[in-house]
Coordinates of C-alpha atoms in Angstrom, one line a residue:
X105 CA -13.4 -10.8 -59.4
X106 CA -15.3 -7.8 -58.4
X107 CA -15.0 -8.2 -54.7
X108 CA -11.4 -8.9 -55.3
X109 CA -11.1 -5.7 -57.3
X110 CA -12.4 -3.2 -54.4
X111 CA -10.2 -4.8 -52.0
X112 CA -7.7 -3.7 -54.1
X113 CA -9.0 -0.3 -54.5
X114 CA -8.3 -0.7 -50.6
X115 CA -4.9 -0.7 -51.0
X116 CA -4.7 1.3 -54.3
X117 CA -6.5 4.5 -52.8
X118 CA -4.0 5.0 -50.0
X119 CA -0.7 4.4 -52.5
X120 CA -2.3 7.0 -55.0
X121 CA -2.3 9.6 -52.1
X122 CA 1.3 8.5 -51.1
X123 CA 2.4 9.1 -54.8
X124 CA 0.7 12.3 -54.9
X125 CA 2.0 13.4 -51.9
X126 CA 5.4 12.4 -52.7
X127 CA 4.9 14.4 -56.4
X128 CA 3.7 18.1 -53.8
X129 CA 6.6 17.2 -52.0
X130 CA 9.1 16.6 -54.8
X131 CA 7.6 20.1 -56.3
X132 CA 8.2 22.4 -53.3
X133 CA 11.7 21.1 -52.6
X134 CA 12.5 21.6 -56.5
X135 CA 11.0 25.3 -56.0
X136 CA 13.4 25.5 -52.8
X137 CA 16.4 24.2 -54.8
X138 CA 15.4 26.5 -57.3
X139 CA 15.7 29.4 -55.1
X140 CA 19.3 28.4 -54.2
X141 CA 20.7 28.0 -57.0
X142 CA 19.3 31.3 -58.4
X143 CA 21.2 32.5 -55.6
X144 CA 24.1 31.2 -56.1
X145 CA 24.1 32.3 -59.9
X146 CA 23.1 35.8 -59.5
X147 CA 26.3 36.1 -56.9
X148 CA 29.0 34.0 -59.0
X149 CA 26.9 33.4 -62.6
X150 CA 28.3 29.7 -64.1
X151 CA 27.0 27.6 -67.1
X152 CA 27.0 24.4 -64.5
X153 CA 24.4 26.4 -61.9
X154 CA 22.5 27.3 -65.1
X155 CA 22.3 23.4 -66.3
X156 CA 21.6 22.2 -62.8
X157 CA 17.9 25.0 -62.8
X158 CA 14.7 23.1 -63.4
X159 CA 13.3 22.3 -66.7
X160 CA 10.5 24.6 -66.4
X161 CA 13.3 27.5 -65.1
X162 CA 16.0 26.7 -68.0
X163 CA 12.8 26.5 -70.8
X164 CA 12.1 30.4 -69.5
X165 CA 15.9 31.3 -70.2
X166 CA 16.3 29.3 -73.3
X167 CA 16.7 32.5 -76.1
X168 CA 16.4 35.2 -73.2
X169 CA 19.7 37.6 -73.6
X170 CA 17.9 39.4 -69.8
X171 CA 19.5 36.2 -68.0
X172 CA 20.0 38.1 -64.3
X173 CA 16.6 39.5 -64.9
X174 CA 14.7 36.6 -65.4
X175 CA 16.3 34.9 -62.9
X176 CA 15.8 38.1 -60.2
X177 CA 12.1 37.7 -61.1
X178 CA 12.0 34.1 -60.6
X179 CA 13.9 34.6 -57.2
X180 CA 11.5 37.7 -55.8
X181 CA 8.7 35.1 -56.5
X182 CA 10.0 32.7 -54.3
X183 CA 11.2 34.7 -52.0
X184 CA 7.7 36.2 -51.6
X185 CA 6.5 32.3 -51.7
X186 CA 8.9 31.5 -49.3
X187 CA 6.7 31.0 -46.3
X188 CA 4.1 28.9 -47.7
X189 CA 6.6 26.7 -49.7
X190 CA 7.3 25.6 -46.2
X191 CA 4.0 25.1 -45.2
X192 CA 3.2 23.5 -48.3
X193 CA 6.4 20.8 -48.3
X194 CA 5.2 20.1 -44.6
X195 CA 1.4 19.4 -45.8
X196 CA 2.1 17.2 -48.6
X197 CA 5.0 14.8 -46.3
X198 CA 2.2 14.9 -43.6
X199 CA -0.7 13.9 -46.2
X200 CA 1.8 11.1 -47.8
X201 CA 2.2 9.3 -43.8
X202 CA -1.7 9.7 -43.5
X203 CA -2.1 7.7 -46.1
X204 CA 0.6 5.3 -45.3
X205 CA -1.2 5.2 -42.3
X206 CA -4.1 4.2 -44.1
X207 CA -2.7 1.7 -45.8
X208 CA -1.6 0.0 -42.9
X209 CA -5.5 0.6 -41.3
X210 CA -6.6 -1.4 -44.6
X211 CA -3.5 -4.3 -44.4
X212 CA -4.4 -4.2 -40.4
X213 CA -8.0 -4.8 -40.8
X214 CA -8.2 -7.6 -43.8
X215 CA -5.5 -9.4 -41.9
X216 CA -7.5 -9.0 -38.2
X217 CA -10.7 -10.2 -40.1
X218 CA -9.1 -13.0 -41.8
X219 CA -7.4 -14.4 -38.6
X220 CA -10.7 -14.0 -36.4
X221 CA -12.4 -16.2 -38.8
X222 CA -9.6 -18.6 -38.9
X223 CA -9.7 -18.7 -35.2
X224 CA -14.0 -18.5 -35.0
X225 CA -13.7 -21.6 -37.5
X226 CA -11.7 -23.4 -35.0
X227 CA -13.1 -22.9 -31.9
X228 CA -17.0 -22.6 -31.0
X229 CA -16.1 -20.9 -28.1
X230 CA -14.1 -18.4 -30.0
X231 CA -16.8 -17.9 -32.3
X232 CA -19.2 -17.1 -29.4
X233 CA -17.2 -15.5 -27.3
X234 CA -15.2 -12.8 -30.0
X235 CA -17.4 -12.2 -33.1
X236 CA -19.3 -9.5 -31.9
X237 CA -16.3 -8.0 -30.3
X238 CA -14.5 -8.5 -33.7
X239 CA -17.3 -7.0 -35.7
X240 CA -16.7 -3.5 -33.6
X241 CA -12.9 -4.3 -34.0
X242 CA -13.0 -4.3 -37.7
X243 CA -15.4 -1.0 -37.4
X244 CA -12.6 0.7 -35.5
X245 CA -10.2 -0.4 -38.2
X246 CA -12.3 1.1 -40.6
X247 CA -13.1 4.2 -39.4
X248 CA -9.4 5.0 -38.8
X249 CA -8.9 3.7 -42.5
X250 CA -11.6 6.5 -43.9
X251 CA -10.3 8.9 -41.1
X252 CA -6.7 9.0 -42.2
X253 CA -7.5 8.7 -45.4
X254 CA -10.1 11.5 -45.4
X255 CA -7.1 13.5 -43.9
X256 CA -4.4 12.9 -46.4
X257 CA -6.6 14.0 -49.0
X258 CA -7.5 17.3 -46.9
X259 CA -4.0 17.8 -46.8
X260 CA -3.1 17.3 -50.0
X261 CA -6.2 19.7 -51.1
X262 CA -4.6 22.2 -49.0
X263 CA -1.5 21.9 -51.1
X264 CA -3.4 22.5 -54.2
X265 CA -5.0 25.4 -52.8
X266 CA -2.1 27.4 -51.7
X267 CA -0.3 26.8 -54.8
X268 CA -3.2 27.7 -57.0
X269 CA -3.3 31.0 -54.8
X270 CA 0.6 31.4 -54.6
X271 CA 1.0 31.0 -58.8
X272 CA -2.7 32.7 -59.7
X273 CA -0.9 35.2 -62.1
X274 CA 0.9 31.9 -64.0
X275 CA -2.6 30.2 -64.3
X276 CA -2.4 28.2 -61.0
X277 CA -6.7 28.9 -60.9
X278 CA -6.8 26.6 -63.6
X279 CA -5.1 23.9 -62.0
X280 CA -7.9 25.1 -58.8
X281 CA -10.3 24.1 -61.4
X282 CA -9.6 20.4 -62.0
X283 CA -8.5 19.5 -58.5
X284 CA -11.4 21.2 -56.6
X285 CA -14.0 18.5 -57.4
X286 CA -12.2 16.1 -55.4
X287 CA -13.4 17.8 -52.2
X288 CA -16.7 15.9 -52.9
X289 CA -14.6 12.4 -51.9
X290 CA -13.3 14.3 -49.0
X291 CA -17.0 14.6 -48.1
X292 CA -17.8 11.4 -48.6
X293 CA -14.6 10.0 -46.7
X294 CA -15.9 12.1 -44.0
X295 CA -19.5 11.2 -43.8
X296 CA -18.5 7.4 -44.1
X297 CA -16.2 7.2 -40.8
X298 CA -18.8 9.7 -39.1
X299 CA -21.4 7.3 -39.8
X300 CA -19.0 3.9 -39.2
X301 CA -18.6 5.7 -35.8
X302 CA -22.2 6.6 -35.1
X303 CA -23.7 3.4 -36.2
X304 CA -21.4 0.3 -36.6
X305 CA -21.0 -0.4 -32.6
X306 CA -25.2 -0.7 -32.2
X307 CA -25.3 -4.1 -31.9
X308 CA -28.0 -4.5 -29.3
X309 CA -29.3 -7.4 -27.2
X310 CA -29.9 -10.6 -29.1
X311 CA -33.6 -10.7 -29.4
X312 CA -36.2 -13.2 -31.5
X313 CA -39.5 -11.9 -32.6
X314 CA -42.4 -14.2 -33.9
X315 CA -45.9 -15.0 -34.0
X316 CA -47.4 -17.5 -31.4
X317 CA -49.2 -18.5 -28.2
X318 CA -47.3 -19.2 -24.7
X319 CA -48.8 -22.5 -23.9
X320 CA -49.0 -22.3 -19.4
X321 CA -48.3 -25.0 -17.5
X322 CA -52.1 -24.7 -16.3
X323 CA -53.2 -24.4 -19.5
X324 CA -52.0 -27.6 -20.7
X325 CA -50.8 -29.6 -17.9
X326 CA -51.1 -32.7 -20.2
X327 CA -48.7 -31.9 -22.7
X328 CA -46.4 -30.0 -20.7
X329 CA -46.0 -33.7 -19.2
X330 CA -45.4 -35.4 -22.1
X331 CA -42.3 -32.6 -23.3
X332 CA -41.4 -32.7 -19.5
X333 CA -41.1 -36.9 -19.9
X334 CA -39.1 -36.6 -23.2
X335 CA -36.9 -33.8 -21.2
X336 CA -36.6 -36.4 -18.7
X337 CA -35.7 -39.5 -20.8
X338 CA -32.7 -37.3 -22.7
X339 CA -31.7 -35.7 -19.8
X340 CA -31.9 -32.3 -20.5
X341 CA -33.6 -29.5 -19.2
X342 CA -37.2 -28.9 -19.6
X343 CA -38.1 -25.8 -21.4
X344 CA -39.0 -22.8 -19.8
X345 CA -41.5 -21.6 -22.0
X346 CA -43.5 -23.4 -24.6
X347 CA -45.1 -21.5 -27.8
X348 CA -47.3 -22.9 -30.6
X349 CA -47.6 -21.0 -33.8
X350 CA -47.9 -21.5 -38.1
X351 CA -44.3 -21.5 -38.4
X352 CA -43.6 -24.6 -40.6
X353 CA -40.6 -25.5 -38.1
X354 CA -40.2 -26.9 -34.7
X355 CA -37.0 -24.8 -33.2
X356 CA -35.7 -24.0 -29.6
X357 CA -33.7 -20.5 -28.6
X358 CA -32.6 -19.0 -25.4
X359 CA -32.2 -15.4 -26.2
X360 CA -35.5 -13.1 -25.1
X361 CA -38.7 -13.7 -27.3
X362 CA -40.6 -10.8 -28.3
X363 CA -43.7 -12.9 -29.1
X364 CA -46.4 -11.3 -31.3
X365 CA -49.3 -10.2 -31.0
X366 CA -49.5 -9.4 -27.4
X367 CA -45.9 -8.4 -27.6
X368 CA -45.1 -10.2 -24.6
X369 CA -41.4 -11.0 -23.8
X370 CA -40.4 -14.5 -22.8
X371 CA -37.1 -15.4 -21.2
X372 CA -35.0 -18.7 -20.5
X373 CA -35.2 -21.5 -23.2
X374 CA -38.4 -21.6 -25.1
X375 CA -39.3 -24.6 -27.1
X376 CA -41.5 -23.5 -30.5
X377 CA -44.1 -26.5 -31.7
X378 CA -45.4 -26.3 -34.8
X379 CA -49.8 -26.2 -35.2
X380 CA -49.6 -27.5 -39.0
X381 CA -47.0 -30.2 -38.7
X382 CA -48.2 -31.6 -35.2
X383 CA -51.9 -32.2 -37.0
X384 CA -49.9 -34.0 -39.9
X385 CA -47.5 -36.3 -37.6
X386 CA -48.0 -39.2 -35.7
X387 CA -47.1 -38.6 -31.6
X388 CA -44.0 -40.4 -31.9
X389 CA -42.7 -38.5 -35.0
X390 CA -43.4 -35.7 -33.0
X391 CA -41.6 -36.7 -30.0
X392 CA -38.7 -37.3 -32.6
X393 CA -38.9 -33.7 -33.4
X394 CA -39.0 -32.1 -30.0
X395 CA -36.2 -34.8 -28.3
X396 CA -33.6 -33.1 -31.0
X397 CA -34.6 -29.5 -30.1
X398 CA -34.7 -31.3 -26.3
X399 CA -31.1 -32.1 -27.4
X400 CA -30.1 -28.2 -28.4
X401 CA -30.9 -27.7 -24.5
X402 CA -28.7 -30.9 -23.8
X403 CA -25.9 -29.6 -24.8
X404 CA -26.2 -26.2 -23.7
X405 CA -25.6 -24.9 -27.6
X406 CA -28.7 -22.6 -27.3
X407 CA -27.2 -20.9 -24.4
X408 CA -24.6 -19.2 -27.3
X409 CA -24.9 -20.4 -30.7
X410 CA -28.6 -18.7 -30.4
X411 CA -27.6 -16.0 -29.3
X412 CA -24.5 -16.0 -31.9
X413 CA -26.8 -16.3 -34.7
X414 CA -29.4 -13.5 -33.7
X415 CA -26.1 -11.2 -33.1
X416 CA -25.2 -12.5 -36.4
X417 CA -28.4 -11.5 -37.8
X418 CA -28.2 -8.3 -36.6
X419 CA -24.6 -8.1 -38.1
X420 CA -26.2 -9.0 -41.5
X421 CA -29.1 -6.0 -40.6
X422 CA -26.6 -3.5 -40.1
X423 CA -24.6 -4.4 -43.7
X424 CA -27.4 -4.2 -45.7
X425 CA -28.3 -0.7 -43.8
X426 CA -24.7 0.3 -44.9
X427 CA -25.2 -1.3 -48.2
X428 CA -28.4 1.1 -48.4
X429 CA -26.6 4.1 -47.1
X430 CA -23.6 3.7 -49.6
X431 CA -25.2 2.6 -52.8
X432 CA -25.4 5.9 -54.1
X433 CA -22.3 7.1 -53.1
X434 CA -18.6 7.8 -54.4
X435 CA -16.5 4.7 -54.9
X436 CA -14.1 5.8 -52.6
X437 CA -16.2 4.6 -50.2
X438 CA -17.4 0.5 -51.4
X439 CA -13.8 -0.3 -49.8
X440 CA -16.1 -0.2 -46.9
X441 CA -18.6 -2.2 -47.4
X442 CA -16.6 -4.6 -49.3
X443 CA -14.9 -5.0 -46.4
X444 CA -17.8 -5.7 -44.3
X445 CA -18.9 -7.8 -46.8
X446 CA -15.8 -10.1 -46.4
X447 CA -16.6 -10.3 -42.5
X448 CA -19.8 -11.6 -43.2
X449 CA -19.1 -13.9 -45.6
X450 CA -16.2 -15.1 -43.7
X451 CA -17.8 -15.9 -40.0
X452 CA -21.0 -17.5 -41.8
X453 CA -18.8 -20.3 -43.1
X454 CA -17.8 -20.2 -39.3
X455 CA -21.6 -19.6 -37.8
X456 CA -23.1 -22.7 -40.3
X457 CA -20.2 -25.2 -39.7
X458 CA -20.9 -24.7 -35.6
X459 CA -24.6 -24.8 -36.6
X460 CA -24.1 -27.5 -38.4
X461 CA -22.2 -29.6 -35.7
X462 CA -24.8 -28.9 -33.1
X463 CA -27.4 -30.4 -35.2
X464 CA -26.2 -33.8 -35.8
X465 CA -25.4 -33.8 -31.7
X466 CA -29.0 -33.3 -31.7
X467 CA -30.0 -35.5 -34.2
X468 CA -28.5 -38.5 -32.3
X469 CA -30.7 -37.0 -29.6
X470 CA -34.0 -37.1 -31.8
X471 CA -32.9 -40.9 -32.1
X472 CA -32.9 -41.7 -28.9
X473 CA -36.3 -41.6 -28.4
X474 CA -37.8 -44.1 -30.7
X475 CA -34.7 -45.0 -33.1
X476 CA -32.6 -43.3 -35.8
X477 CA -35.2 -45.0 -38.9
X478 CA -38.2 -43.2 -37.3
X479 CA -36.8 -39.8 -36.5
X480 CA -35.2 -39.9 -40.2
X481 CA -38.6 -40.7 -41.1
X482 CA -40.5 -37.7 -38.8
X483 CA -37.6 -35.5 -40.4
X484 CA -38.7 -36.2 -43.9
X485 CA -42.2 -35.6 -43.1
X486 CA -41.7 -32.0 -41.4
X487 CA -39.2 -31.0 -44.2
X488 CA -42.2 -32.3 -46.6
X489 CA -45.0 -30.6 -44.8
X490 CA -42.8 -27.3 -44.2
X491 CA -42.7 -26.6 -48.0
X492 CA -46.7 -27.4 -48.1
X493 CA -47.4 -25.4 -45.1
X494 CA -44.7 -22.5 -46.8
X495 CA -47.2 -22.4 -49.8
X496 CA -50.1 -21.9 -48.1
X497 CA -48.7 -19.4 -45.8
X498 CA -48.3 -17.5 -49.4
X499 CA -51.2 -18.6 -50.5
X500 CA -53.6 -17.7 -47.9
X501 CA -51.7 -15.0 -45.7
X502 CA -52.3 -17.6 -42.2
X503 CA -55.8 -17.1 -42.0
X504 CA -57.9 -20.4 -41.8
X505 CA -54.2 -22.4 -42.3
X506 CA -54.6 -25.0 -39.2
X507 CA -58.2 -26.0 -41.4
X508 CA -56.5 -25.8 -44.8
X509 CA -53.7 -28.2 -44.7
X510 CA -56.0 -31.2 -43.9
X511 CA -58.0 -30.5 -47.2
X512 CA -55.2 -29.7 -49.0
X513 CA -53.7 -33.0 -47.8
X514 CA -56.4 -35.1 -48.8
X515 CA -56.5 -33.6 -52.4
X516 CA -52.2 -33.3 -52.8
X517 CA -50.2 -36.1 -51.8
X518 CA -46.8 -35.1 -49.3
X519 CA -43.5 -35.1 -51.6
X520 CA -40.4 -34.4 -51.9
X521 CA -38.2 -32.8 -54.4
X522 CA -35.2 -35.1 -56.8
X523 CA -32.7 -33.4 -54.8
X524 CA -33.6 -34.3 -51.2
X525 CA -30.6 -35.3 -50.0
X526 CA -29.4 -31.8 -50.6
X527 CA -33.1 -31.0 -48.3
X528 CA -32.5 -28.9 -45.2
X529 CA -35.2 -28.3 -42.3
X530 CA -36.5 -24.3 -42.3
X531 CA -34.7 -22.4 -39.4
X532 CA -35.2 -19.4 -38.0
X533 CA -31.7 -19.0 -36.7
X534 CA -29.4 -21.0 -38.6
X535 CA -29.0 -23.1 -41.6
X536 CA -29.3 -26.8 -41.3
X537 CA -27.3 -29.6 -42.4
X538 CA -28.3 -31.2 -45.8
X539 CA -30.3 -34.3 -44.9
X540 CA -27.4 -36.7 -46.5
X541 CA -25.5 -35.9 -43.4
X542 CA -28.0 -36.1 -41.3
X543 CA -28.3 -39.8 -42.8
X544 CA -25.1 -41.1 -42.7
X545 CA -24.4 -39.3 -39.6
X546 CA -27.3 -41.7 -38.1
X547 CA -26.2 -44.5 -40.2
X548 CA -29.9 -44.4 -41.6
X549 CA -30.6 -45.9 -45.2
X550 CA -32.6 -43.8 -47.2
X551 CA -34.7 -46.4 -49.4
X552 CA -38.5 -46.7 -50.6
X553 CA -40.0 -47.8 -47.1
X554 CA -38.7 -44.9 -45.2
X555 CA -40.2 -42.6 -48.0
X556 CA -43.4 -44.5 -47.6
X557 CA -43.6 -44.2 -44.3
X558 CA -43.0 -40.3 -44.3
X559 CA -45.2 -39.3 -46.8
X560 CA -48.3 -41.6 -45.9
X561 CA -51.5 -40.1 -45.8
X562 CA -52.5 -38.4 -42.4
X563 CA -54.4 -40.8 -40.4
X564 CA -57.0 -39.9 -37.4
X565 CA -54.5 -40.5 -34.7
X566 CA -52.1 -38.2 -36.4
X567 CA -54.7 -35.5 -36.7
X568 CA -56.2 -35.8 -33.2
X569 CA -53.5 -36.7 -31.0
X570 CA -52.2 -33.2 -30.7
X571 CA -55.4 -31.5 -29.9
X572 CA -56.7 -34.4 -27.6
X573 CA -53.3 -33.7 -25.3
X574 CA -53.4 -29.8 -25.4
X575 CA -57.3 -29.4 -25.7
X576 CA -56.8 -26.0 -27.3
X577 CA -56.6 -26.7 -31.1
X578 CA -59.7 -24.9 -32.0
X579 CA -59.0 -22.0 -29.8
X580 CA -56.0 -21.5 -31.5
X581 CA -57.7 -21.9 -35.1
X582 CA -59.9 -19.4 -33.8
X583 CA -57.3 -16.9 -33.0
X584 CA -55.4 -17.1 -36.2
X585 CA -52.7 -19.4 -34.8

């Protein structure tokens, strides 16, 4: 109900200027009239031009025997206010299309962000191709919205002044008085689209950042073999970069790679392994693991949906910059972020349901290499060792991890929560499918066996296998990795 009531203060703000617009309007054409009619009386005086004065006119004659006086007062007053009547009629009918023109800039942009996420939801390739572009679109719309509407209430102001000034002797400073403080939302109407227009179009290049170790070709020619035979077996591309670090995920990418600490940039598709969970599964779990992020390469969805979800992160960076910058600030100005809001909340139901697709395309992948039951299995295992190696990432800050787990292993059986089937896998990028998709979209039975398997005890071979095929284990360990 709350984010449906600042849309509607979208639409509200804009129709209050239009009524008070319409009210300026209606009062310098009355004082116009009046000034005819006065006219018209003082040359040819008549009851029926007398009846036809406004009420605040006829309640100055009402018990006045000095009718032509009055009313030659009243007229000299006009007369002398004739100039800026004009001006002021012409402010407030120019003030009442701003904001009309507002209005539509508010309609305009809720309807463009409604039909770019009907269309992103649609279409992947929409969704890749058009959200940034209708991320700046809806800034534009914005920023006109806040624009116009910052200048029909500069108009309007304007109004107020002058009329204040023309009627100072009949207590128009008073009136100064109470509509003076509304300058402040001029202000902030100002400072919002200035800012909208500074700010909103920096969406830079889609970048990653973590920590990890490039693993070279040289460096470990053995296991670059073994990713390069999976590669092979799938058919899809061989990485061009491989990285080990303590994240508790495995994950691919193709956008740049800031990786830290040596703040060197990596470019291409980079496949990320996982130190704590390859020294907890066996080597074909593993190669479960890597042939679906094998598969992400497959079918080209890094290449985009990547990128698309770093941009979207970015998008999500920027809002809560706005948030930041806004939360202080007049309400006048949450039609904004609410706005925003809506964008975001709208294309992520788009960004997860691609995200989501792409996954089960690469967990049929996954499968491939040794069978749907045992990459199900390997799945289980990471998503149960990711929340253990989570804990102790909190727990002990990285430092001495790779040698932790194995103790805490032997002491703390691997398990898994009541709701697993509502389990996803940690990304870094994108949200994952819960794992009762990922069963039935593998036609995999989840039953006491498959458990078993996945959260048996870590044997030698699934603690050694790793480091006897890179060689560099201890190194790492040694380094902090």
């Amino acid at each position: 109900m709350r984010r449906l009531a600042w849309g509607l203060v979208m639409l509200l703000l804009p129709l209050l200027l239009v009524g008070w617009g319409g009210v300026q309007q209606w009062r310098a054409e009355t004082a116009q009239e009046q000034a005819g009619i006065t006219r018209q009386w003082l040359a040819t005086p008549s009851e029926d031009l007398l009846r036809t004065l406004p009420w605040a006119a006829r309640k100055e004659l009402a018990g006045r025997l000095d009718t032509r006086e009055v009313l030659q007062r009243q007229l000299d007053e006009l007369d002398t206010d004739r100039h800026w009547l004009s001006v002021r009629r012409t402010l407030a009918g120019v003030g009442g299309w701003l904001a009309w023109g507002a209005l539509v800039a508010g309609i305009g942009a809720w309807l463009r962000l409604r039909y770019d996420a009907w269309r992103a939801l649609r279409s992947a390739h929409y969704l890749h191709q058009r959200m940034t572009a209708s991320w700046r679109v809806l800034g534009r719309w914005l920023s006109v919205y806040m624009g116009l509407l910052a200048g029909s209430l500069c108009l309007l102001l304007l109004y107020e002044v002058s009329a204040g000034f023309s009627h100072a002797a009949q207590g128009g400073v008073t009136v100064l008085i109470v509509v003076l403080p509304l300058a402040s939302l001029l202000l902030v109407c100002l400072r919002t689209a200035w800012r909208m227009r500074q700010q909103w179009p920096r969406i830079g290049a889609s970048k990653a950042s973590f920590l990890g170790r490039q693993l070279h070709r040289h460096g470990a020619p053995a296991l670059w073999q073994w990713v390069e035979g999976l590669a092979t077996q799938l058919r899809a591309p061989v990485p061009d970069n491989i990285v080990v670090g303590i994240d508790q995920s495995f994950f691919v990418t193709s956008v740049p790679v800031v990786l830290q600490p040596c703040q060197s940039v990596l470019n291409g598709r980079t496949l990320y392994l996982s130190l704590p969970c390859l020294g907890a599964l066996s080597q074909r779990e593993a190669a479960a693991i890597i042939g679906h992020e094998l598969g992400h390469f497959r079918s080209r969805d890094t290449e985009q949906g990547s990128a698309t979800n770093a941009r979207f992160s970015l998008m999500c960076a920027q809002f809560s910059t706005l948030v930041d910058a806004e939360r202080g600030a007049a309400w006048v100005a949450r039609p904004v972020v609410w706005a925003a809001g809506q964008f975001l909340h709208h294309f992520q139901v788009a960004v997860h349901h691609w995200g989501r697709e792409q996954e089960l395309l690469a967990d049929r992948a996954g499968a491939k290499v040794a069978g749907p039951e045992l990459f199900m299995q390997a799945l289980l295992r990471a998503i149960a060792l990711g929340s253990m190696v989570d804990a102790l990432l909190h727990e002990c800050g990285g430092q001495g991890l790779l040698a932790a787990l194995p103790r805490h292993l032997q002491r703390v059986p691997l398990r898994l929560d009541e709701d697993v089937l509502g389990l996803t896998m940690p990304h870094p990028f994108d949200s994952h499918p819960p794992l009762a998709a990922r069963l039935d979209n593998l036609r995999v039975r989840l039953d006491g066996a498959l458990l078993q398997a996945a959260m048996r005890q870590p044997g030698d071979h699934d603690r050694q296998w790793f480091n006897q095929l890179w060689g560099g284990a201890v190194e790492a360990e040694r380094q902090g990795l």
